Structures are given as structure tokens and as C-alpha cells.
CSV table of C-alpha atoms and ligand atoms in Angstrom, one decimal:
chain,number,residue,atom,x,y,z
A,1,UNK,CA,0.0,0.1,-0.1
A,2,UNK,CA,1.2,3.5,-1.1
A,3,UNK,CA,2.8,5.7,1.5
A,4,UNK,CA,0.4,8.4,-0.6
A,5,UNK,CA,-2.9,6.5,0.5
A,6,UNK,CA,-3.7,9.3,3.3
A,7,UNK,CA,-2.7,12.8,4.2
A,8,UNK,CA,-4.0,14.7,7.6
A,9,UNK,CA,-3.9,18.2,7.2
A,10,UNK,CA,-3.0,20.5,9.5
A,11,UNK,CA,-1.9,23.9,9.7
A,12,UNK,CA,1.3,25.2,11.2
A,13,UNK,CA,1.9,28.8,10.4
A,14,UNK,CA,0.3,31.9,7.6
A,15,UNK,CA,2.4,34.4,6.0
A,16,UNK,CA,2.0,36.8,4.0
A,17,UNK,CA,1.7,37.7,0.5
A,18,UNK,CA,2.1,34.4,0.0
A,19,UNK,CA,1.2,31.9,3.4
A,20,UNK,CA,3.0,28.8,4.6
A,21,UNK,CA,1.3,25.7,5.6
A,22,UNK,CA,2.3,22.3,6.6
A,23,UNK,CA,0.1,19.0,5.3
A,24,UNK,CA,1.6,16.0,6.8
A,25,UNK,CA,1.4,12.5,4.7
A,26,UNK,CA,2.8,9.2,6.2
A,27,UNK,CA,6.2,9.9,6.2
A,28,UNK,CA,6.4,13.1,4.4
A,29,UNK,CA,5.8,16.5,4.7
A,30,UNK,CA,4.0,18.8,2.5
A,31,UNK,CA,4.6,22.7,2.2
A,32,UNK,CA,1.5,24.5,1.2
A,33,UNK,CA,2.0,28.4,-0.5
A,34,UNK,CA,-0.8,30.4,-0.6
A,35,UNK,CA,-0.7,33.7,-2.8
A,36,UNK,CA,-1.1,34.8,-6.3
A,37,UNK,CA,1.6,36.2,-7.7
A,38,UNK,CA,3.3,33.7,-9.9
A,39,UNK,CA,6.9,35.1,-9.0
A,40,UNK,CA,6.5,35.5,-5.6
A,41,UNK,CA,5.2,31.6,-5.8
A,42,UNK,CA,7.8,30.7,-8.2
A,43,UNK,CA,10.7,32.5,-5.0
A,44,UNK,CA,8.7,29.9,-2.1
A,45,UNK,CA,8.1,27.1,-4.3
A,46,UNK,CA,12.3,27.4,-4.5
A,47,UNK,CA,12.9,27.9,-0.8
A,48,UNK,CA,10.6,25.2,0.4
A,49,UNK,CA,12.4,22.8,-2.5
A,50,UNK,CA,15.9,23.7,-1.2
A,51,UNK,CA,14.8,23.9,2.6
A,52,UNK,CA,17.1,21.3,4.1
A,53,UNK,CA,18.6,19.7,1.4
A,54,UNK,CA,21.9,21.5,1.0
A,55,UNK,CA,22.7,21.1,5.1
A,56,UNK,CA,21.7,17.2,5.5
A,57,UNK,CA,20.6,16.3,1.9
A,58,UNK,CA,17.5,15.2,2.8
A,59,UNK,CA,15.0,18.1,1.4
A,60,UNK,CA,12.4,19.2,4.2
A,61,UNK,CA,9.2,19.1,2.2
A,62,UNK,CA,8.4,16.1,-0.2
A,63,UNK,CA,6.3,18.4,-2.5
A,64,UNK,CA,5.0,21.9,-2.8
A,65,UNK,CA,1.0,22.5,-2.8
A,66,UNK,CA,-0.9,25.8,-4.0
A,67,UNK,CA,-3.9,26.5,-2.0
A,68,UNK,CA,-7.0,27.2,-4.2
A,69,UNK,CA,-9.5,25.6,-1.9
A,70,UNK,CA,-9.7,28.2,1.0
A,71,UNK,CA,-12.7,30.5,0.7
A,72,UNK,CA,-11.7,32.4,3.6
A,73,UNK,CA,-12.1,36.3,3.2
A,74,UNK,CA,-8.9,36.8,4.6
A,75,UNK,CA,-7.2,34.6,2.5
A,76,UNK,CA,-9.2,34.6,-0.7
A,77,UNK,CA,-9.6,38.5,-0.6
A,78,UNK,CA,-5.9,39.2,-0.4
A,79,UNK,CA,-3.8,36.1,-1.5
A,80,UNK,CA,-5.9,34.0,-3.6
A,81,UNK,CA,-7.4,30.5,-2.1
A,82,UNK,CA,-10.8,29.2,-3.7
A,83,UNK,CA,-10.9,32.9,-5.5
A,84,UNK,CA,-8.4,31.7,-7.7
A,85,UNK,CA,-10.4,29.1,-8.9
A,86,UNK,CA,-11.9,31.8,-10.9
A,87,UNK,CA,-8.8,32.2,-12.9
A,88,UNK,CA,-7.9,28.9,-14.1
A,89,UNK,CA,-4.9,30.2,-16.3
A,90,UNK,CA,-3.5,32.6,-14.0
A,91,UNK,CA,-3.3,29.3,-11.9
A,92,UNK,CA,-1.7,27.9,-14.7
A,93,UNK,CA,0.9,30.5,-14.6
A,94,UNK,CA,1.5,30.6,-10.9
A,95,UNK,CA,1.8,26.4,-11.2
A,96,UNK,CA,4.4,26.8,-13.7
A,97,UNK,CA,6.8,29.7,-11.9
A,98,UNK,CA,6.5,27.1,-9.0
A,99,UNK,CA,7.5,24.1,-11.4
A,100,UNK,CA,10.3,26.3,-12.6
A,101,UNK,CA,11.5,27.4,-9.1
A,102,UNK,CA,11.8,23.7,-8.0
A,103,UNK,CA,13.8,23.2,-11.2
A,104,UNK,CA,16.2,25.2,-10.6
A,105,UNK,CA,17.1,24.1,-7.0
A,106,UNK,CA,16.9,20.4,-8.6
A,107,UNK,CA,19.6,21.4,-11.5
A,108,UNK,CA,21.4,23.5,-8.0
A,109,UNK,CA,21.1,20.5,-5.9
A,110,UNK,CA,22.4,17.8,-9.4
A,111,UNK,CA,25.5,20.4,-9.8
A,112,UNK,CA,26.7,20.1,-5.9
A,113,UNK,CA,26.3,16.5,-6.1
A,114,UNK,CA,28.2,15.9,-9.4
A,115,UNK,CA,25.0,14.6,-11.3
A,116,UNK,CA,25.8,10.8,-9.7
A,117,UNK,CA,23.0,10.2,-7.3
A,118,UNK,CA,20.2,12.5,-8.6
A,119,UNK,CA,17.7,11.6,-11.2
A,120,UNK,CA,14.4,13.6,-12.5
A,121,UNK,CA,12.3,12.1,-10.2
A,122,UNK,CA,13.9,14.1,-7.0
A,123,UNK,CA,12.6,17.1,-8.8
A,124,UNK,CA,9.8,18.6,-5.5
A,125,UNK,CA,6.3,17.7,-7.6
A,126,UNK,CA,3.7,20.3,-7.1
A,127,UNK,CA,0.3,19.9,-6.2
A,128,UNK,CA,-2.8,21.9,-5.8
A,129,UNK,CA,-5.8,21.8,-3.2
A,130,UNK,CA,-8.9,23.1,-5.0
A,131,UNK,CA,-12.9,22.9,-4.3
A,132,UNK,CA,-15.3,22.0,-6.9
A,133,UNK,CA,-15.7,25.6,-8.0
A,134,UNK,CA,-16.8,28.8,-6.6
A,135,UNK,CA,-20.2,30.9,-6.2
A,136,UNK,CA,-21.4,33.9,-4.6
A,137,UNK,CA,-21.9,33.6,-1.0
A,138,UNK,CA,-24.5,36.0,-1.0
A,139,UNK,CA,-26.8,34.9,-3.9
A,140,UNK,CA,-26.0,31.2,-3.3
A,141,UNK,CA,-29.3,28.6,-2.4
A,142,UNK,CA,-28.0,25.5,-1.1
A,143,UNK,CA,-31.5,23.8,-1.4
A,144,UNK,CA,-31.6,24.8,-5.1
A,145,UNK,CA,-28.0,23.4,-5.1
A,146,UNK,CA,-29.0,20.3,-3.3
A,147,UNK,CA,-31.5,19.0,-6.5
A,148,UNK,CA,-28.8,19.5,-9.0
A,149,UNK,CA,-27.0,16.3,-9.8
A,150,UNK,CA,-23.2,16.5,-9.9
A,151,UNK,CA,-22.5,16.4,-13.4
A,152,UNK,CA,-24.9,19.1,-13.9
A,153,UNK,CA,-23.2,21.2,-10.8
A,154,UNK,CA,-19.9,20.6,-10.8
A,155,UNK,CA,-18.1,18.7,-13.4
A,156,UNK,CA,-17.9,20.7,-15.9
A,157,UNK,CA,-16.3,23.8,-14.5
A,158,UNK,CA,-14.0,21.6,-12.2
A,159,UNK,CA,-12.9,19.5,-15.2
A,160,UNK,CA,-12.1,22.5,-16.7
A,161,UNK,CA,-10.2,23.8,-14.0
A,162,UNK,CA,-8.3,20.3,-13.9
A,163,UNK,CA,-7.4,20.6,-17.5
A,164,UNK,CA,-6.5,24.5,-17.6
A,165,UNK,CA,-3.8,23.9,-14.9
A,166,UNK,CA,-2.0,20.8,-15.9
A,167,UNK,CA,-2.1,20.9,-19.3
A,168,UNK,CA,1.6,21.9,-19.3
A,169,UNK,CA,2.2,19.1,-16.9
A,170,UNK,CA,3.5,21.2,-14.2
A,171,UNK,CA,0.9,19.5,-11.6
A,172,UNK,CA,0.6,15.7,-11.8
A,173,UNK,CA,-1.7,15.7,-8.1
A,174,UNK,CA,-4.7,17.3,-7.0
A,175,UNK,CA,-6.5,17.3,-3.8
A,176,UNK,CA,-10.2,17.7,-4.3
A,177,UNK,CA,-12.2,19.3,-1.5
A,178,UNK,CA,-15.5,18.0,-2.6
A,179,UNK,CA,-17.8,21.0,-2.3
A,180,UNK,CA,-18.5,24.4,-3.7
A,181,UNK,CA,-16.3,27.1,-2.1
A,182,UNK,CA,-18.5,29.9,-1.1
A,183,UNK,CA,-17.1,33.7,-1.6
A,184,UNK,CA,-17.7,37.0,0.3
A,185,UNK,CA,-20.2,37.9,2.6
A,186,UNK,CA,-23.3,35.2,3.4
A,187,UNK,CA,-25.6,38.7,3.4
A,188,UNK,CA,-27.7,39.8,0.5
A,189,UNK,CA,-26.3,43.4,-0.6
A,190,UNK,CA,-29.0,45.3,1.0
A,191,UNK,CA,-28.5,43.3,4.7
A,192,UNK,CA,-24.6,44.6,3.9
A,193,UNK,CA,-23.2,47.2,6.5
A,194,UNK,CA,-20.1,48.2,4.7
A,195,UNK,CA,-18.9,49.9,7.9
A,196,UNK,CA,-19.2,46.7,9.8
A,197,UNK,CA,-18.4,44.4,7.1
A,198,UNK,CA,-14.8,45.6,6.2
A,199,UNK,CA,-11.5,44.7,8.1
A,200,UNK,CA,-10.1,47.7,9.6
A,201,UNK,CA,-6.9,48.9,7.6
A,202,UNK,CA,-4.9,51.7,8.5
A,203,UNK,CA,-5.0,55.3,6.2
A,204,UNK,CA,-2.2,55.9,4.3
A,205,UNK,CA,-0.3,58.9,4.7
A,206,UNK,CA,-2.3,61.1,2.2
A,207,UNK,CA,-5.7,59.4,3.5
A,208,UNK,CA,-4.5,60.6,6.9
A,209,UNK,CA,-4.0,64.2,6.0
A,210,UNK,CA,-7.3,64.4,4.2
A,211,UNK,CA,-9.1,62.9,7.4
A,212,UNK,CA,-7.5,65.8,9.6
A,213,UNK,CA,-8.3,68.4,7.3
A,214,UNK,CA,-12.0,67.2,6.9
A,215,UNK,CA,-14.3,68.3,10.0
A,216,UNK,CA,-16.0,66.0,12.1
A,217,UNK,CA,-15.6,62.7,11.2
A,218,UNK,CA,-17.6,60.3,12.5
A,219,UNK,CA,-16.3,58.4,15.3
A,220,UNK,CA,-15.7,54.6,14.5
A,221,UNK,CA,-14.3,52.0,16.9
A,222,UNK,CA,-11.7,50.2,15.1
A,223,UNK,CA,-11.7,47.3,17.7
A,224,UNK,CA,-15.5,46.7,17.6
A,225,UNK,CA,-15.5,46.7,13.8
A,226,UNK,CA,-12.8,44.7,13.6
A,227,UNK,CA,-13.8,41.7,16.1
A,228,UNK,CA,-17.2,41.9,14.2
A,229,UNK,CA,-15.3,41.3,10.4
A,230,UNK,CA,-13.3,38.3,12.2
A,231,UNK,CA,-16.1,36.5,13.7
A,232,UNK,CA,-17.8,36.9,10.6
A,233,UNK,CA,-15.1,35.8,8.5
A,234,UNK,CA,-14.9,32.8,11.2
A,235,UNK,CA,-18.6,32.2,10.3
A,236,UNK,CA,-18.2,32.3,6.7
A,237,UNK,CA,-15.6,29.9,6.6
A,238,UNK,CA,-17.4,27.5,9.2
A,239,UNK,CA,-20.2,27.6,6.4
A,240,UNK,CA,-18.0,27.0,3.8
A,241,UNK,CA,-17.7,23.4,5.4
A,242,UNK,CA,-21.0,22.4,5.5
A,243,UNK,CA,-23.7,24.6,4.0
A,244,UNK,CA,-22.5,23.5,0.2
A,245,UNK,CA,-23.4,19.7,-0.1
A,246,UNK,CA,-20.4,17.3,-0.2
A,247,UNK,CA,-20.5,15.5,-3.6
A,248,UNK,CA,-17.7,12.8,-3.4
A,249,UNK,CA,-18.5,11.3,-6.6
A,250,UNK,CA,-17.5,13.6,-8.8
A,251,UNK,CA,-14.1,13.2,-7.7
A,252,UNK,CA,-14.7,9.5,-9.1
A,253,UNK,CA,-15.7,11.1,-12.0
A,254,UNK,CA,-12.8,13.5,-12.0
A,255,UNK,CA,-10.6,10.8,-11.7
A,256,UNK,CA,-12.3,8.6,-14.6
A,257,UNK,CA,-11.7,11.8,-16.6
A,258,UNK,CA,-8.0,12.4,-16.0
A,259,UNK,CA,-6.6,8.9,-15.5
A,260,UNK,CA,-2.8,10.5,-15.6
A,261,UNK,CA,-3.4,12.6,-12.7
A,262,UNK,CA,-3.7,11.4,-9.1
A,263,UNK,CA,-6.9,12.6,-7.2
A,264,UNK,CA,-6.8,12.5,-3.5
A,265,UNK,CA,-10.3,13.2,-2.1
A,266,UNK,CA,-10.9,15.5,0.6
A,267,UNK,CA,-14.6,16.0,3.0
A,268,UNK,CA,-16.8,15.2,5.4
A,269,UNK,CA,-14.6,11.6,6.4
A,270,UNK,CA,-15.3,11.3,9.9
A,271,UNK,CA,-13.2,8.0,10.8
A,272,UNK,CA,-9.9,6.2,9.9
A,273,UNK,CA,-12.9,3.1,8.8
A,274,UNK,CA,-14.6,5.8,6.4
A,275,UNK,CA,-10.5,6.6,5.2
A,276,UNK,CA,-9.5,3.0,4.3
A,277,UNK,CA,-13.5,2.1,3.1
A,278,UNK,CA,-12.4,5.1,0.4
A,279,UNK,CA,-9.3,3.2,-0.5
A,280,UNK,CA,-10.0,-0.4,-0.5
A,281,UNK,CA,-13.7,0.0,-1.8
A,282,UNK,CA,-12.5,2.1,-4.9
A,283,UNK,CA,-11.3,-0.2,-8.0
A,284,UNK,CA,-8.0,-1.2,-8.4
A,285,UNK,CA,-7.5,1.1,-11.5
A,286,UNK,CA,-8.7,4.5,-9.9
A,287,UNK,CA,-6.7,7.5,-10.2
A,288,UNK,CA,-8.0,8.7,-6.5
A,289,UNK,CA,-5.0,7.4,-4.5
A,290,UNK,CA,-5.7,9.1,-1.3
A,291,UNK,CA,-7.8,10.6,1.1
A,292,UNK,CA,-7.3,14.0,3.1
A,293,UNK,CA,-8.9,14.3,6.8
A,294,UNK,CA,-9.3,17.7,8.3
A,295,UNK,CA,-11.5,18.2,11.0
A,296,UNK,CA,-12.4,14.7,12.5
A,297,UNK,CA,-8.0,14.3,12.9
A,298,UNK,CA,-8.2,17.6,15.0
A,299,UNK,CA,-11.9,16.7,17.2
A,300,UNK,CA,-10.1,13.2,17.6
A,301,UNK,CA,-6.8,12.8,16.9
A,302,UNK,CA,-6.1,9.7,18.6
A,303,UNK,CA,-8.2,8.0,16.8
A,304,UNK,CA,-6.4,8.6,13.9
A,305,UNK,CA,-3.0,7.5,15.9
A,306,UNK,CA,-2.6,4.1,14.2
A,307,UNK,CA,-2.7,5.7,10.4
A,308,UNK,CA,1.0,5.6,10.4
A,309,UNK,CA,1.6,2.0,11.0
A,310,UNK,CA,-1.2,0.9,8.5
A,311,UNK,CA,0.8,2.3,5.6
A,312,UNK,CA,4.4,2.0,7.0
A,313,UNK,CA,6.4,-0.6,6.5
A,314,UNK,CA,9.1,0.0,8.7
A,315,UNK,CA,7.1,0.6,11.8
A,316,UNK,CA,6.3,-3.0,12.7
A,317,UNK,CA,6.1,-3.6,16.2
A,318,UNK,CA,6.5,0.1,17.4
A,319,UNK,CA,4.3,0.5,20.5
A,320,UNK,CA,2.3,4.1,20.5
A,321,UNK,CA,3.2,6.2,23.2
A,322,UNK,CA,1.1,7.6,26.3
A,323,UNK,CA,-1.2,10.4,26.1
A,324,UNK,CA,1.3,12.1,28.7
A,325,UNK,CA,4.5,11.2,26.6
A,326,UNK,CA,2.7,12.7,24.0
A,327,UNK,CA,1.8,16.1,25.9
A,328,UNK,CA,5.1,16.3,27.5
A,329,UNK,CA,7.3,16.1,24.2
A,330,UNK,CA,5.0,18.8,22.9
A,331,UNK,CA,5.1,20.8,26.1
A,332,UNK,CA,9.1,20.9,25.3
A,333,UNK,CA,8.5,22.2,21.7
A,334,UNK,CA,6.2,24.7,22.8
A,335,UNK,CA,9.2,26.2,25.4
A,336,UNK,CA,11.6,26.2,22.3
A,337,UNK,CA,9.1,27.8,20.3
A,338,UNK,CA,8.1,30.7,22.5
A,339,UNK,CA,12.0,31.2,23.4
A,340,UNK,CA,12.8,31.2,19.4
A,341,UNK,CA,9.9,33.8,19.0
A,342,UNK,CA,10.5,35.9,21.9
A,343,UNK,CA,14.4,35.6,20.9
A,344,UNK,CA,13.1,38.0,17.6
A,345,UNK,CA,11.9,40.4,19.2
A,346,UNK,CA,8.0,40.1,19.1
A,347,UNK,CA,5.4,42.5,20.6
A,348,UNK,CA,3.2,41.3,23.2
A,349,UNK,CA,0.4,40.6,20.8
A,350,UNK,CA,2.2,38.0,18.7
A,351,UNK,CA,3.6,36.4,21.8
A,352,UNK,CA,-0.4,35.6,22.7
A,353,UNK,CA,-1.2,34.8,19.5
A,354,UNK,CA,1.4,32.2,19.4
A,355,UNK,CA,0.2,31.0,22.9
A,356,UNK,CA,-3.3,30.4,21.8
A,357,UNK,CA,-2.3,28.2,18.8
A,358,UNK,CA,0.3,26.2,20.5
A,359,UNK,CA,-2.3,25.4,23.4
A,360,UNK,CA,-5.2,24.7,20.9
A,361,UNK,CA,-3.1,21.8,19.1
A,362,UNK,CA,-3.5,19.3,22.0
A,363,UNK,CA,-6.8,20.5,23.0
A,364,UNK,CA,-8.8,17.3,22.1
A,365,UNK,CA,-6.2,15.0,22.8
A,366,UNK,CA,-7.9,13.5,25.9
A,367,UNK,CA,-11.5,13.6,23.9
A,368,UNK,CA,-13.5,10.2,25.6
A,369,UNK,CA,-10.9,9.8,28.3
A,370,UNK,CA,-11.6,10.5,32.2
A,371,UNK,CA,-11.0,14.0,32.8
A,372,UNK,CA,-11.0,15.5,29.1
A,373,UNK,CA,-13.6,17.9,30.5
A,374,UNK,CA,-12.0,19.6,33.3
A,375,UNK,CA,-9.0,19.1,30.9
A,376,UNK,CA,-10.1,21.3,28.3
A,377,UNK,CA,-11.9,24.0,30.6
A,378,UNK,CA,-8.3,24.2,32.1
A,379,UNK,CA,-6.9,25.1,28.9
A,380,UNK,CA,-10.0,27.4,28.0
A,381,UNK,CA,-10.1,29.2,31.0
A,382,UNK,CA,-6.2,30.2,31.5
A,383,UNK,CA,-5.8,30.8,27.4
A,384,UNK,CA,-8.0,33.6,27.5
A,385,UNK,CA,-5.0,34.6,29.9
A,386,UNK,CA,-2.3,34.1,27.6
A,387,UNK,CA,-0.7,37.5,28.4
A,388,UNK,CA,0.3,36.0,31.5
A,389,UNK,CA,0.5,32.5,30.9
A,390,UNK,CA,3.2,31.0,28.9
A,391,UNK,CA,2.0,27.8,26.8
A,392,UNK,CA,4.0,25.5,28.6
A,393,UNK,CA,2.6,27.1,32.1
A,394,UNK,CA,-1.2,26.5,30.6
A,395,UNK,CA,-0.4,23.1,29.5
A,396,UNK,CA,1.3,21.9,32.7
A,397,UNK,CA,-1.8,22.7,34.5
A,398,UNK,CA,-4.1,21.2,32.5
A,399,UNK,CA,-2.5,17.8,33.1
A,400,UNK,CA,-2.0,18.3,36.1
A,401,UNK,CA,-6.2,18.1,36.0
A,402,UNK,CA,-6.4,14.5,33.8
A,403,UNK,CA,-6.3,11.2,35.9
A,404,UNK,CA,-3.3,9.3,35.8
A,405,UNK,CA,-5.4,6.2,34.1
A,406,UNK,CA,-5.8,8.6,31.2
A,407,UNK,CA,-2.1,10.0,30.9
A,408,UNK,CA,-1.3,6.9,30.6
A,409,UNK,CA,-3.0,5.6,28.3
A,410,UNK,CA,-1.6,4.8,24.6
A,411,UNK,CA,-3.0,7.0,22.1
A,412,UNK,CA,-3.7,4.0,19.9
A,413,UNK,CA,-6.0,3.3,22.3
A,414,UNK,CA,-9.1,5.3,22.3
A,415,UNK,CA,-13.2,5.4,23.2
A,416,UNK,CA,-15.1,5.6,20.3
A,417,UNK,CA,-16.9,8.9,19.9
A,418,UNK,CA,-20.0,9.4,18.3
A,419,UNK,CA,-19.2,13.2,16.9
A,420,UNK,CA,-22.5,13.9,16.6
A,421,UNK,CA,-22.8,14.3,20.0
A,422,UNK,CA,-19.7,16.0,20.5
A,423,UNK,CA,-20.9,19.0,17.9
A,424,UNK,CA,-20.3,17.2,15.0
A,425,UNK,CA,-17.4,17.8,12.9
A,426,UNK,CA,-19.1,21.3,11.6
A,427,UNK,CA,-16.2,22.8,13.2
A,428,UNK,CA,-12.9,21.8,14.9
A,429,UNK,CA,-13.4,23.7,18.3
A,430,UNK,CA,-11.0,26.1,19.9
A,431,UNK,CA,-8.1,25.5,16.8
A,432,UNK,CA,-10.0,26.7,14.3
A,433,UNK,CA,-11.1,29.5,16.6
A,434,UNK,CA,-7.4,30.6,17.1
A,435,UNK,CA,-6.4,30.3,13.5
A,436,UNK,CA,-9.7,31.9,11.9
B,1,LIG,C1,-8.3,24.6,11.6
B,1,LIG,C2,-8.3,24.2,10.0
B,1,LIG,C3,-7.5,24.9,9.4
B,1,LIG,C4,-7.5,24.6,7.7
B,1,LIG,N1,-6.5,25.1,7.3
B,1,LIG,C5,-6.3,24.8,5.8
B,1,LIG,C6,-4.8,25.2,5.4
B,1,LIG,O1,-4.5,25.7,5.7
B,1,LIG,N2,-5.0,24.9,4.3
B,1,LIG,C7,-5.8,23.8,3.3
B,1,LIG,O2,-5.9,23.3,2.3
B,1,LIG,N3,-7.4,23.6,3.8
B,1,LIG,C8,-7.2,23.9,4.9
B,1,LIG,N4,-7.9,23.4,6.0
B,1,LIG,C9,-9.6,23.1,5.0
B,1,LIG,C10,-9.4,20.9,5.4
B,1,LIG,O3,-8.0,21.1,4.4
B,1,LIG,C11,-10.4,20.6,4.5
B,1,LIG,O4,-10.6,20.6,2.9
B,1,LIG,C12,-11.6,21.1,4.8
B,1,LIG,O5,-11.6,21.1,6.6
B,1,LIG,C13,-12.9,20.1,4.7
B,1,LIG,O6,-12.0,18.3,4.8
B,1,LIG,P1,-12.9,17.7,6.6
B,1,LIG,O7,-14.6,17.5,6.2
B,1,LIG,O8,-12.0,16.4,6.9
B,1,LIG,O9,-12.7,18.8,7.5
B,1,LIG,C14,-8.7,23.8,7.5
B,1,LIG,C15,-9.3,23.5,8.0
B,1,LIG,C16,-9.7,23.4,9.5
B,1,LIG,C17,-10.9,23.0,10.5
């Protein structure tokens, strides 16, 4: 069974105007780029491909991915994401530039190795994560959409997109989130109060001069406007993972249409069994080669803890660590990360944001086990005071609330949970909240 059979997405960090996140595959790490400037994406892809490979000869990232699937205003309005699906030929330019960037690194490496150990297969592959298509959120009608069949609603648009971006051979693998992306505001135009909608942007010098010379400006509570806009953006992100219907069948149709490409299916996969089902129950000659899981793995990580051992041939006999071991190792990582970021001289707010992100990651570690509620309550409470407490302090305090039998329980052993009883997978708890 190929190690490509599954990938678990997890966000590590965001940067603008190109943002980078990492997607874990069994034994591999993919670097995801977000952006719409072909030049910058090409440069970023080259940096990603070169990362690690000149120091210890093994590149850190086994592939580089372009995000054409995130419909959040913060991403699609500014730097691409799902809105790029409206411009397939522009995406083709982006992936061409990315491919050129990684190929340049390959040539630099072959020169460094005197050409003997490298083959063209060592060029870091480029992939694209995308949706079935995009619609305007304010006019989209989910009830109407549900009445349409897959061929009519999604297949033609998505096929045209895939054709355009793969035409020149720059991309041979795509990850398809099998639902539409809804762009813009979810309210109709009449309901839209523009002042409340927009994220506050600092005025330019010219604007500042104009403002200071114009009499009696209405007072705007920027903090409140910012808060409301963020709340709306977060809600739009959540809506985008539940309102448009999932059309997993379209991924199979696409795979039939483009048998020379590799497809990874994403959306609504709730368990390891469903991942295996999606793989083993597909015909052997399909080019759907894997499943990607988002929220379920965030919400109940231990139920996916055995994923590696299912596909990694060399992991035989490896005992899975206890939850306590996992958390203690993670706490060490938090400490190093805080030190690293503090040494860069960041301000208090950035440090607080980092801490919130750090403590969100192990929030679901004890789901289904004794002590989970009090562990989560403690993290939530202390996370509201991240200006005062370090991530390490918060996590140790939370761990102290957990009974020893849960701490000692191996991550591979878990209590089955019906995610519907746990709030469903519509959202991904505080991790999502801290990121979007
Ligand atoms: C907290 C969170 C962060 C995400 N960040 C990214 C991201 O950076 N890049 C990306 O392509 N998808 C991202 N996604 C979307 C997932 O990869 C996935 O497409 C989506 O959640 C649907 O899959 P699911 O039904 O298994 O959750 C994120 C999802 C969540 C919940």
C-alpha cells in the first residue's frame, strides 16, 4: 500500500503575501503556499524545495502545494485561495512558475552532487488543493444546489479548472475538497453594512492628511469593527465547510476523466474506517489514490493515531506512546518555540497569539477519556490569559487535572466517540477559532 494513501492536514503557520502551511503525509511533509503572484510563488516554491536539502541532503518537504481551496475572506480576498478557481489560466502560470522554481533547485543540487545521485524524479512535485468550483455566497442557494446532480453542478467547471492547470505538465496531483467554495459575504447586499463588514486597514499618509483636514469625522470603534469582521470571517469559513453539499462522487468522475493524474479526496471523512473504506472500496485502477482528513483528526486525534502503522512498512512492533508522553514532548516543543519567537523580539500581542495557537493543538488529546472535560476547561480558561501564562504553564496546569489512567493510556487506544454527540464536525473547536 503506497504511503500516499492518506494525508492529514494541519495548519502550522501563515505568512503574507504568500502564506505557508504544512500538510502531513505518512512519512512526508508537504509545504502549502497561498498567494496569487506567480513570481513570488515561484521564489517561495524554490525556497521550500531547497529547505534542508543542502545541509543534510534530504529536503524537508517532499512536495509543494498551491492553495486554491480556502474561501475565507482573509485569504481569498487578499492572496488567492479559492478565488483563484475563477482564473484557471492564471493558476496555470502560478504552477508553471512554482515548477520552474523547484526545477532550478534540482539543477543546483545536481551540480552540487556532480550529477551522480540525482534523477529527475527528485524534482519536488507541485500539487494543487482546490474545491469543485466557486459561487457568490450572497446569492448562493443551498436548497437549489442540493436538487442538482453532480454532472450538472460541479463536473464541467471543475474539469475545466483541472484541465487548465495540468495542461503543461506542471501538476500531476490534486487534492479535491468535494464541495463548492462560497466567496464574499453570506448576507445579501441590502443586509450588508459596509462599515461593519470591512477589516480595518490603517490609513495611508495621504488619507491621514485628508482626514485631519476634514471637519468632524464620525467616530468609528475600530476595535469593535475589527472584532465583528473577524467573527464574520470565521463564520464564513465554518459555513464553507458545511453549507455547500458534499459531492464525493465528482472526485471519482474526475479521476475517470483524467486517469493520468492522481486525486486525493477530501471532505466529511469522519474516521479511520472511512479512510480505509474510501481506499479499499474503490476499484483498483482508479486514480483516486488517497483521502485527506481535516476536522475529524483535529477533533479526535487519537482515533487516527494508528494511521502511520497501517501504511508504514517499517513501523512493525512500534508501541504507540502514552498520551502523557505525547503531551510532555509537545510541551518541550512549545517552550523551544516560545524561546525562538521571543528571541526575534516580537511584541506582546504576537506572543499571545502564538501561545493561543500552541495550546489549541493538544486541546482534543483526551477526548472520550476520563478527565477530558476538566482538562479542556482549564486550557480554555487559561488561554484567555495568554498575556500572563506561557503555553507550557497552561498545558502543565491542564495536565495536572487529568487522572493518571488517562495520562498513561496509549494514544493508539481510544474510546469510540460519535462525533454527532460531540458537536459534529461542523467546526473544529478552539483550534479553528484561534486560527481564523
Ligand atoms: C482549522 C482548520 C485549518 C485549515 N487550514 C487549511 C489550510 O491551511 N490549507 C488547506 O488547504 N485547507 C485547510 N483546511 C481545510 C481542510 O484541509 C479541509 O479541506 C476541510 O476541513 C474539509 O475537510 P474535512 O471535512 O475533513 O474537515 C483547514 C481546516 C480546518 C478545520
